[in-house]
Amino acid sequence: MDNHHPSPTSNHWVPCSTCSPGGVPESAEDSSGPETAPVSTPHTGTPHAKEPGTRARRRPIPRKGHTKSRLGCFHCKRRKVKCQETIPSCSNCARVGLVCEYPERPRMASAFSASVITVVPTNSLQSSTTTVFTQEDMRYFHHFLVTAYPPLPIQGDQIWMQTACLSHSYDYLMHAMLGLAASHLDLHGGNCSSQALAHRVKAIQSLNNSLSKPCSSQAEGDARFAAMMALAFQASCMAEGMPEFLAMSRGCHIIANTAMGSMKNSLFREFTQEGYCDSVRRVIGIVPLDLSEDEEILIGDFLKSLRALGPLCKSPLEVKFLASTEAIAKAARTSASEAFSQFAALYSLFNHSSNEEFAPFIDPNNHPAQLLFIHFVLIEFAIGHIALTTCNKGGRFAYRKRTCIAWMEKLAAGLPVEYEKYAEWPMNYVRRLAAR
């Protein structure tokens, strides 16, 4: 679907101008210091006697010459102190806690002298090691802000703009944002899969390290939640990312309940199940759907295929998941907003389940659950397409059609022969969907 649902529940880039490896700036120093008076050179031979009545001229004391540099940082220039010109931060700025910024320096031409972006962590829990991001990463950061930020919360553009400011202090959030943007670009022919994976691995490693410690502030809680959201939506860009998407969605719920502090002060304070449903009704509206005859038949066929799974479902979670999916399909006959909002209740089923229930539910060898997921992905895509296209909100994540098809095909490919008949109708529909 165009919009998967993880369960509702001064910072800036600093340009760093460095020399190329083994090289120095073309203008390493400036000799235009204060001029000194010329020094007289004594004549050789017998010195002249002083003329009577004349006053001896005092030989000027030469001033100590020095080299004036124009390459110091802006703060040192403003304070009129000597700058050590060390990269990424001079000792003066480091001592008083300022972000050190240098004027643009000329560089020697080199294949290795790519521009870099540095993020200096300011949070006390962060490593003192400066994290370096490339110019290509800056492109991903811009793409995230403009296009690739998660579509939830609904109409949450400003929330993600504020959240992006936190990435200056939390490396895992920055890597999660860059990974999502790279994956989004890769789906549109950007050839960024290796960069997307690299950022994803770094984000997960750094986030796991953070989660091993108590949350120290509301900002840190928001950063953890936002990083998990970005990781979940990056998984939704991946052809084999469905298991990770479900796990990350569950992680969003866990962080919201254990690591975010007081929700009333959170950037995501409106992203509760009730707030989500209200947003859906406000954006999509509550006007009943006017379904065509073909759409009515489609929903009827879907319900028939779904109900055939009833005898296969044994665990309480499987039975509840089947019933919740059926309720969504029934609601779609009358209201897109009601059907869309009910996905929050469906996600809450496995978000609130215990580890003992969740692990076997997503096990690839649990074939009834895999069939449930085929029907779930199909209905979520269909309802999302109807709801978001109707209100013209589905453009940013329209690629979901490709990944949903890939997910369903992978789920069906893992079924034993005796279960294939239960996937026959949805997979026939998938083939028609792929041909459009």
Short mmCIF file of C-alpha atoms in Angstrom, two decimals:
data_model
loop_
_atom_site.label_atom_id
_atom_site.label_comp_id
_atom_site.label_asym_id
_atom_site.label_seq_id
_atom_site.Cartn_x
_atom_site.Cartn_y
_atom_site.Cartn_z
CA MET A 1 0.00 0.00 0.00
CA ASP A 2 1.11 3.58 -0.41
CA ASN A 3 1.22 3.99 3.33
CA HIS A 4 2.25 1.25 5.77
CA HIS A 5 1.35 1.77 9.40
CA PRO A 6 3.89 1.44 12.17
CA SER A 7 1.61 1.48 15.18
CA PRO A 8 0.44 4.95 16.23
CA THR A 9 1.53 5.44 19.49
CA SER A 10 20.76 25.20 16.86
CA ASN A 11 21.43 22.06 14.92
CA HIS A 12 22.79 22.14 11.40
CA TRP A 13 25.25 20.68 8.94
CA VAL A 14 28.73 22.13 9.32
CA PRO A 15 30.83 22.51 6.18
CA CYS A 16 34.35 21.22 6.76
CA SER A 17 37.02 22.44 4.36
CA THR A 18 40.06 20.21 4.52
CA CYS A 19 43.21 19.79 2.51
CA SER A 20 43.46 16.90 0.13
CA PRO A 21 45.48 13.95 1.47
CA GLY A 22 49.15 14.77 1.51
CA GLY A 23 48.47 18.23 0.17
CA VAL A 24 48.23 21.73 1.56
CA PRO A 25 46.08 24.67 0.56
CA GLU A 26 47.49 26.53 -2.36
CA SER A 27 47.78 29.61 -0.17
CA ALA A 28 49.08 28.13 3.04
CA GLU A 29 50.22 31.43 4.45
CA ASP A 30 50.11 35.15 3.73
CA SER A 31 53.26 37.27 4.14
CA SER A 32 51.39 40.55 4.05
CA GLY A 33 52.12 41.34 7.68
CA PRO A 34 52.96 44.85 8.96
CA GLU A 35 55.85 46.41 7.15
CA THR A 36 59.07 46.96 9.17
CA ALA A 37 61.44 49.91 8.76
CA PRO A 38 64.49 49.14 6.65
CA VAL A 39 67.56 48.27 8.67
CA SER A 40 70.75 50.25 7.83
CA THR A 41 73.80 48.25 6.96
CA PRO A 42 77.05 49.64 8.33
CA HIS A 43 79.73 50.70 5.81
CA THR A 44 82.99 48.85 5.64
CA GLY A 45 86.21 50.71 6.30
CA THR A 46 86.99 53.50 8.77
CA PRO A 47 83.96 54.92 10.40
CA HIS A 48 83.24 58.59 9.83
CA ALA A 49 83.69 60.94 12.73
CA LYS A 50 80.58 62.66 14.00
CA GLU A 51 80.16 66.18 12.76
CA PRO A 52 80.11 68.74 15.52
CA GLY A 53 76.63 69.94 16.47
CA THR A 54 74.87 67.12 14.77
CA ARG A 55 72.58 64.83 16.72
CA ALA A 56 73.15 61.07 16.35
CA ARG A 57 70.22 59.36 14.65
CA ARG A 58 68.74 56.55 16.63
CA ARG A 59 68.74 53.28 14.74
CA PRO A 60 65.13 51.96 14.58
CA ILE A 61 64.48 48.77 16.47
CA PRO A 62 63.21 46.20 14.00
CA ARG A 63 59.75 44.86 14.76
CA LYS A 64 59.38 41.13 14.98
CA GLY A 65 57.91 39.92 11.73
CA HIS A 66 54.96 37.52 11.72
CA THR A 67 52.78 35.71 9.26
CA LYS A 68 49.17 36.77 9.11
CA SER A 69 46.72 34.01 8.25
CA ARG A 70 43.37 34.56 6.63
CA LEU A 71 42.34 30.96 7.16
CA GLY A 72 41.29 31.09 10.81
CA CYS A 73 37.75 30.22 11.86
CA PHE A 74 35.02 32.84 12.01
CA HIS A 75 34.75 32.81 15.82
CA CYS A 76 38.48 33.44 16.33
CA LYS A 77 38.43 36.24 13.75
CA ARG A 78 35.49 37.87 15.50
CA ARG A 79 37.19 37.56 18.89
CA LYS A 80 40.55 38.66 17.39
CA VAL A 81 42.46 35.73 18.81
CA LYS A 82 44.94 33.41 17.16
CA CYS A 83 43.26 30.39 15.63
CA GLN A 84 45.05 27.02 15.61
CA GLU A 85 43.24 26.22 12.33
CA THR A 86 42.80 22.58 13.30
CA ILE A 87 40.10 20.54 11.57
CA PRO A 88 37.26 19.99 12.35
CA SER A 89 37.47 22.32 15.38
CA CYS A 90 40.15 24.63 16.71
CA SER A 91 40.98 24.39 20.42
CA ASN A 92 39.48 27.83 21.13
CA CYS A 93 36.05 26.79 19.87
CA ALA A 94 36.32 23.36 21.48
CA ARG A 95 37.11 24.95 24.84
CA VAL A 96 34.06 27.24 24.88
CA GLY A 97 31.71 24.79 23.14
CA LEU A 98 31.23 26.65 19.86
CA VAL A 99 30.68 25.06 16.46
CA CYS A 100 33.87 25.83 14.57
CA GLU A 101 33.34 27.13 11.04
CA TYR A 102 36.05 28.07 8.55
CA PRO A 103 35.95 30.19 5.40
CA GLU A 104 36.23 28.26 2.17
CA ARG A 105 39.82 27.19 1.54
CA PRO A 106 41.47 26.66 -1.84
CA ARG A 107 42.39 23.03 -2.35
CA MET A 108 44.75 21.13 -4.56
CA ALA A 109 42.99 19.23 -7.28
CA SER A 110 42.74 15.63 -6.24
CA ALA A 111 40.47 12.69 -6.88
CA PHE A 112 40.36 12.23 -3.10
CA SER A 113 39.43 15.78 -2.12
CA ALA A 114 35.65 15.22 -2.03
CA SER A 115 33.67 17.66 0.05
CA VAL A 116 32.57 16.38 3.42
CA ILE A 117 29.93 17.30 5.91
CA THR A 118 30.68 16.92 9.61
CA VAL A 119 28.20 16.46 12.37
CA VAL A 120 29.64 17.18 15.79
CA PRO A 121 27.52 15.41 18.43
CA THR A 122 26.44 17.77 21.19
CA ASN A 123 24.50 15.38 23.37
CA SER A 124 26.43 14.24 26.42
CA LEU A 125 25.62 10.59 25.71
CA GLN A 126 27.08 10.72 22.24
CA SER A 127 30.59 9.65 21.39
CA SER A 128 33.14 12.44 21.24
CA THR A 129 34.25 11.10 17.87
CA THR A 130 33.19 13.34 15.01
CA THR A 131 30.98 11.61 12.47
CA VAL A 132 31.79 12.47 8.86
CA PHE A 133 29.15 12.53 6.14
CA THR A 134 29.91 12.97 2.46
CA GLN A 135 28.48 15.34 -0.08
CA GLU A 136 26.45 12.40 -1.39
CA ASP A 137 24.94 12.02 2.08
CA MET A 138 23.94 15.68 1.92
CA ARG A 139 21.98 14.79 -1.21
CA TYR A 140 20.19 12.03 0.72
CA PHE A 141 19.49 14.43 3.61
CA HIS A 142 17.92 16.92 1.21
CA HIS A 143 15.88 14.16 -0.45
CA PHE A 144 14.60 13.05 2.96
CA LEU A 145 13.44 16.58 3.83
CA VAL A 146 11.76 17.14 0.48
CA THR A 147 10.32 13.75 -0.45
CA ALA A 148 11.33 10.67 1.53
CA TYR A 149 10.27 11.41 5.11
CA PRO A 150 7.73 8.86 6.41
CA PRO A 151 4.07 9.51 5.45
CA LEU A 152 3.03 8.99 9.08
CA PRO A 153 1.87 10.83 11.12
CA ILE A 154 -0.69 11.93 8.53
CA GLN A 155 0.11 15.48 7.39
CA GLY A 156 3.14 15.33 9.66
CA ASP A 157 5.49 17.31 7.41
CA GLN A 158 6.40 19.85 10.09
CA ILE A 159 6.91 17.11 12.67
CA TRP A 160 9.57 15.51 10.48
CA MET A 161 11.20 18.87 9.75
CA GLN A 162 11.57 19.40 13.52
CA THR A 163 12.71 15.81 13.99
CA ALA A 164 15.42 16.28 11.36
CA CYS A 165 16.98 18.94 13.60
CA LEU A 166 17.56 16.26 16.25
CA SER A 167 19.75 14.30 13.86
CA HIS A 168 22.57 16.76 14.58
CA SER A 169 22.89 15.21 18.04
CA TYR A 170 21.91 11.58 17.41
CA ASP A 171 23.92 9.63 14.86
CA TYR A 172 21.43 6.75 14.69
CA LEU A 173 18.69 9.15 13.62
CA MET A 174 20.87 10.71 10.94
CA HIS A 175 21.86 7.31 9.54
CA ALA A 176 18.23 6.12 9.62
CA MET A 177 17.10 9.20 7.70
CA LEU A 178 19.87 8.88 5.13
CA GLY A 179 19.19 5.15 4.73
CA LEU A 180 15.49 5.73 4.06
CA ALA A 181 16.24 8.48 1.55
CA ALA A 182 18.84 6.33 -0.24
CA SER A 183 16.42 3.38 -0.45
CA HIS A 184 13.70 5.67 -1.77
CA LEU A 185 16.05 7.04 -4.43
CA ASP A 186 17.20 3.53 -5.32
CA LEU A 187 13.61 2.52 -6.12
CA HIS A 188 13.51 5.39 -8.59
CA GLY A 189 16.69 4.36 -10.40
CA GLY A 190 19.23 6.08 -8.16
CA ASN A 191 21.51 3.03 -7.79
CA CYS A 192 21.96 3.68 -4.07
CA SER A 193 21.36 0.21 -2.61
CA SER A 194 24.84 -0.21 -1.11
CA GLN A 195 24.74 3.23 0.53
CA ALA A 196 21.22 2.55 1.82
CA LEU A 197 22.33 -0.71 3.43
CA ALA A 198 25.46 0.87 4.93
CA HIS A 199 23.45 3.62 6.61
CA ARG A 200 20.85 1.09 7.79
CA VAL A 201 23.48 -1.09 9.46
CA LYS A 202 25.08 1.91 11.18
CA ALA A 203 21.67 3.18 12.33
CA ILE A 204 20.68 -0.17 13.83
CA GLN A 205 24.04 -0.63 15.57
CA SER A 206 24.01 2.88 17.01
CA LEU A 207 20.34 2.68 18.03
CA ASN A 208 20.88 -0.65 19.79
CA ASN A 209 23.76 0.90 21.69
CA SER A 210 21.55 3.84 22.71
CA LEU A 211 18.69 1.58 23.80
CA SER A 212 21.03 -0.21 26.20
CA LYS A 213 21.03 2.95 28.32
CA PRO A 214 18.17 4.83 30.02
CA CYS A 215 16.62 7.63 28.00
CA SER A 216 17.96 10.93 29.34
CA SER A 217 15.55 13.45 27.78
CA GLN A 218 12.39 13.90 25.75
CA ALA A 219 14.51 14.84 22.73
CA GLU A 220 16.39 11.56 22.96
CA GLY A 221 13.13 9.62 23.23
CA ASP A 222 11.79 11.37 20.13
CA ALA A 223 15.05 10.66 18.28
CA ARG A 224 14.83 6.95 19.13
CA PHE A 225 11.20 6.73 18.03
CA ALA A 226 11.85 8.67 14.81
CA ALA A 227 14.85 6.48 13.95
CA MET A 228 12.77 3.34 14.41
CA MET A 229 10.01 4.83 12.22
CA ALA A 230 12.52 5.66 9.49
CA LEU A 231 13.98 2.15 9.68
CA ALA A 232 10.48 0.66 9.39
CA PHE A 233 9.67 2.69 6.29
CA GLN A 234 13.06 1.87 4.79
CA ALA A 235 12.12 -1.80 5.19
CA SER A 236 8.92 -1.04 3.28
CA CYS A 237 11.15 0.00 0.36
CA MET A 238 12.92 -3.37 0.35
CA ALA A 239 11.68 -6.31 -1.73
CA GLU A 240 12.54 -8.73 1.10
CA GLY A 241 11.90 -6.31 3.93
CA MET A 242 8.53 -7.50 5.25
CA PRO A 243 9.86 -9.38 8.34
CA GLU A 244 12.00 -6.36 9.24
CA PHE A 245 9.06 -4.03 8.66
CA LEU A 246 6.91 -5.97 11.13
CA ALA A 247 9.73 -6.10 13.68
CA MET A 248 10.47 -2.36 13.35
CA SER A 249 6.75 -1.51 13.63
CA ARG A 250 6.65 -3.47 16.85
CA GLY A 251 9.81 -1.64 17.93
CA CYS A 252 8.06 1.72 17.44
CA HIS A 253 5.36 0.61 19.86
CA ILE A 254 7.90 -0.61 22.44
CA ILE A 255 9.91 2.64 22.31
CA ALA A 256 6.75 4.74 22.53
CA ASN A 257 5.81 2.96 25.75
CA THR A 258 9.22 2.62 27.37
CA ALA A 259 11.62 5.28 26.11
CA MET A 260 9.72 8.40 25.08
CA GLY A 261 8.93 9.94 28.44
CA SER A 262 5.87 12.14 28.68
CA MET A 263 3.99 12.03 25.38
CA LYS A 264 2.47 15.45 26.02
CA ASN A 265 5.88 17.05 25.35
CA SER A 266 6.79 14.79 22.42
CA LEU A 267 6.94 15.88 18.81
CA PHE A 268 4.79 12.81 18.14
CA ARG A 269 2.21 13.57 20.86
CA GLU A 270 -0.70 13.48 18.38
CA PHE A 271 0.37 10.14 16.96
CA THR A 272 -1.77 7.98 19.23
CA GLN A 273 -4.30 5.46 17.97
CA GLU A 274 -7.13 7.89 18.66
CA GLY A 275 -5.23 10.81 17.12
CA TYR A 276 -4.40 8.74 14.05
CA CYS A 277 -8.07 7.79 13.50
CA ASP A 278 -9.12 11.43 13.88
CA SER A 279 -6.51 12.48 11.31
CA VAL A 280 -7.74 9.85 8.86
CA ARG A 281 -11.34 11.07 9.14
CA ARG A 282 -10.28 14.69 8.83
CA VAL A 283 -8.12 14.14 5.74
CA ILE A 284 -10.09 11.47 3.89
CA GLY A 285 -13.56 12.48 5.06
CA ILE A 286 -16.47 10.33 6.20
CA VAL A 287 -18.50 10.36 3.00
CA PRO A 288 -19.54 6.77 2.12
CA LEU A 289 -17.79 5.20 -0.83
CA ASP A 290 -19.66 4.87 -4.08
CA LEU A 291 -18.28 1.50 -5.16
CA SER A 292 -18.68 0.27 -8.70
CA GLU A 293 -20.06 -3.19 -9.41
CA ASP A 294 -16.54 -4.49 -10.12
CA GLU A 295 -15.24 -3.12 -6.81
CA GLU A 296 -18.12 -4.79 -4.94
CA ILE A 297 -17.28 -8.10 -6.61
CA LEU A 298 -13.60 -7.60 -5.78
CA ILE A 299 -14.30 -7.11 -2.07
CA GLY A 300 -16.67 -10.09 -2.08
CA ASP A 301 -14.04 -12.33 -3.68
CA PHE A 302 -11.43 -11.13 -1.21
CA LEU A 303 -13.67 -11.95 1.77
CA LYS A 304 -14.40 -15.40 0.34
CA SER A 305 -10.67 -16.13 -0.07
CA LEU A 306 -9.91 -14.79 3.42
CA ARG A 307 -12.63 -16.82 5.14
CA ALA A 308 -11.23 -20.01 3.59
CA LEU A 309 -8.24 -19.55 5.92
CA GLY A 310 -10.46 -19.88 9.01
CA PRO A 311 -9.97 -23.64 9.55
CA LEU A 312 -6.18 -23.22 9.21
CA CYS A 313 -5.84 -20.59 11.95
CA LYS A 314 -5.09 -22.20 15.31
CA SER A 315 -3.35 -19.71 17.61
CA PRO A 316 -5.32 -16.88 19.28
CA LEU A 317 -3.22 -14.30 17.43
CA GLU A 318 -3.96 -15.90 14.04
CA VAL A 319 -7.71 -15.99 14.78
CA LYS A 320 -7.74 -12.34 15.89
CA PHE A 321 -5.67 -11.25 12.90
CA LEU A 322 -8.09 -13.00 10.53
CA ALA A 323 -11.10 -11.33 12.17
CA SER A 324 -9.48 -7.88 12.10
CA THR A 325 -8.57 -8.20 8.41
CA GLU A 326 -12.14 -9.25 7.63
CA ALA A 327 -13.49 -6.21 9.52
CA ILE A 328 -11.34 -3.91 7.37
CA ALA A 329 -12.67 -5.44 4.14
CA LYS A 330 -16.27 -5.09 5.35
CA ALA A 331 -15.71 -1.46 6.37
CA ALA A 332 -14.30 -0.71 2.92
CA ARG A 333 -17.75 -1.29 1.45
CA THR A 334 -19.06 1.83 3.15
CA SER A 335 -16.19 4.13 4.21
CA ALA A 336 -12.56 4.37 3.14
CA SER A 337 -11.69 6.38 6.26
CA GLU A 338 -13.17 3.76 8.60
CA ALA A 339 -11.40 0.95 6.79
CA PHE A 340 -8.14 2.90 6.76
CA SER A 341 -8.33 3.81 10.44
CA GLN A 342 -8.91 0.17 11.42
CA PHE A 343 -5.38 -0.72 10.36
CA ALA A 344 -4.24 0.83 13.64
CA ALA A 345 -6.26 -1.79 15.54
CA LEU A 346 -4.85 -4.57 13.36
CA TYR A 347 -1.24 -3.49 13.97
CA SER A 348 -1.89 -3.25 17.69
CA LEU A 349 -2.65 -7.00 17.73
CA PHE A 350 0.95 -8.06 17.18
CA ASN A 351 2.37 -4.91 18.79
CA HIS A 352 0.70 -5.90 22.07
CA SER A 353 1.42 -9.60 21.68
CA SER A 354 4.10 -11.26 23.77
CA ASN A 355 7.38 -12.44 22.28
CA GLU A 356 6.14 -16.01 22.65
CA GLU A 357 3.14 -15.16 20.43
CA PHE A 358 4.89 -12.86 17.96
CA ALA A 359 7.91 -15.06 17.08
CA PRO A 360 5.89 -18.06 15.78
CA PHE A 361 3.43 -15.71 14.07
CA ILE A 362 6.11 -14.30 11.74
CA ASP A 363 7.98 -17.61 11.34
CA PRO A 364 8.27 -18.40 7.58
CA ASN A 365 7.30 -21.99 8.40
CA ASN A 366 3.97 -20.86 9.86
CA HIS A 367 2.09 -21.25 6.59
CA PRO A 368 -1.37 -20.16 7.81
CA ALA A 369 0.19 -16.91 9.07
CA GLN A 370 2.01 -16.44 5.76
CA LEU A 371 -1.34 -16.77 3.95
CA LEU A 372 -2.82 -14.21 6.34
CA PHE A 373 0.00 -11.83 5.47
CA ILE A 374 -0.64 -12.25 1.73
CA HIS A 375 -4.25 -11.15 2.23
CA PHE A 376 -3.21 -8.42 4.67
CA VAL A 377 -0.66 -6.85 2.27
CA LEU A 378 -3.20 -6.95 -0.55
CA ILE A 379 -6.02 -5.28 1.39
CA GLU A 380 -3.67 -2.70 2.87
CA PHE A 381 -2.41 -1.73 -0.56
CA ALA A 382 -5.93 -1.63 -2.01
CA ILE A 383 -7.45 0.45 0.81
CA GLY A 384 -4.46 2.78 0.90
CA HIS A 385 -4.65 3.27 -2.85
CA ILE A 386 -8.36 4.13 -2.65
CA ALA A 387 -8.05 6.35 0.41
CA LEU A 388 -4.85 8.24 -0.39
CA THR A 389 -5.44 8.62 -4.12
CA THR A 390 -8.90 10.02 -3.39
CA CYS A 391 -7.40 12.82 -1.26
CA ASN A 392 -4.34 13.14 -3.55
CA LYS A 393 -1.92 12.21 -0.76
CA GLY A 394 -0.39 9.04 -2.14
CA GLY A 395 2.19 10.41 -4.56
CA ARG A 396 5.26 10.37 -2.33
CA PHE A 397 5.14 6.65 -1.59
CA ALA A 398 3.42 5.42 -4.75
CA TYR A 399 6.29 2.94 -5.24
CA ARG A 400 4.58 0.74 -2.62
CA LYS A 401 2.85 -1.13 -5.45
CA ARG A 402 6.17 -2.71 -6.47
CA THR A 403 7.25 -3.73 -2.99
CA CYS A 404 3.79 -5.03 -2.04
CA ILE A 405 3.80 -7.25 -5.14
CA ALA A 406 7.32 -8.43 -4.28
CA TRP A 407 6.27 -9.23 -0.69
CA MET A 408 3.23 -11.24 -1.78
CA GLU A 409 5.20 -13.15 -4.41
CA LYS A 410 7.88 -14.04 -1.85
CA LEU A 411 5.26 -15.18 0.69
CA ALA A 412 3.53 -17.35 -1.93
CA ALA A 413 6.83 -18.83 -3.14
CA GLY A 414 7.50 -20.24 0.32
CA LEU A 415 4.21 -22.17 0.57
CA PRO A 416 4.11 -25.96 0.32
CA VAL A 417 2.02 -27.41 -2.50
CA GLU A 418 -0.94 -28.23 -0.23
CA TYR A 419 -1.28 -24.55 0.76
CA GLU A 420 -1.01 -23.06 -2.74
CA LYS A 421 -4.76 -23.27 -3.38
CA TYR A 422 -5.38 -20.81 -0.52
CA ALA A 423 -3.21 -18.24 -2.25
CA GLU A 424 -4.67 -18.78 -5.72
CA TRP A 425 -7.16 -15.90 -5.75
CA PRO A 426 -4.92 -13.19 -4.23
CA MET A 427 -1.97 -14.17 -6.44
CA ASN A 428 -4.14 -14.05 -9.56
CA TYR A 429 -5.11 -10.54 -8.53
CA VAL A 430 -1.43 -9.71 -7.94
CA ARG A 431 -0.57 -10.79 -11.47
CA ARG A 432 -3.29 -8.51 -12.85
CA LEU A 433 -2.02 -5.71 -10.63
CA ALA A 434 1.56 -6.17 -11.85
CA ALA A 435 0.43 -6.04 -15.48
CA ARG A 436 -1.15 -2.60 -15.12
#
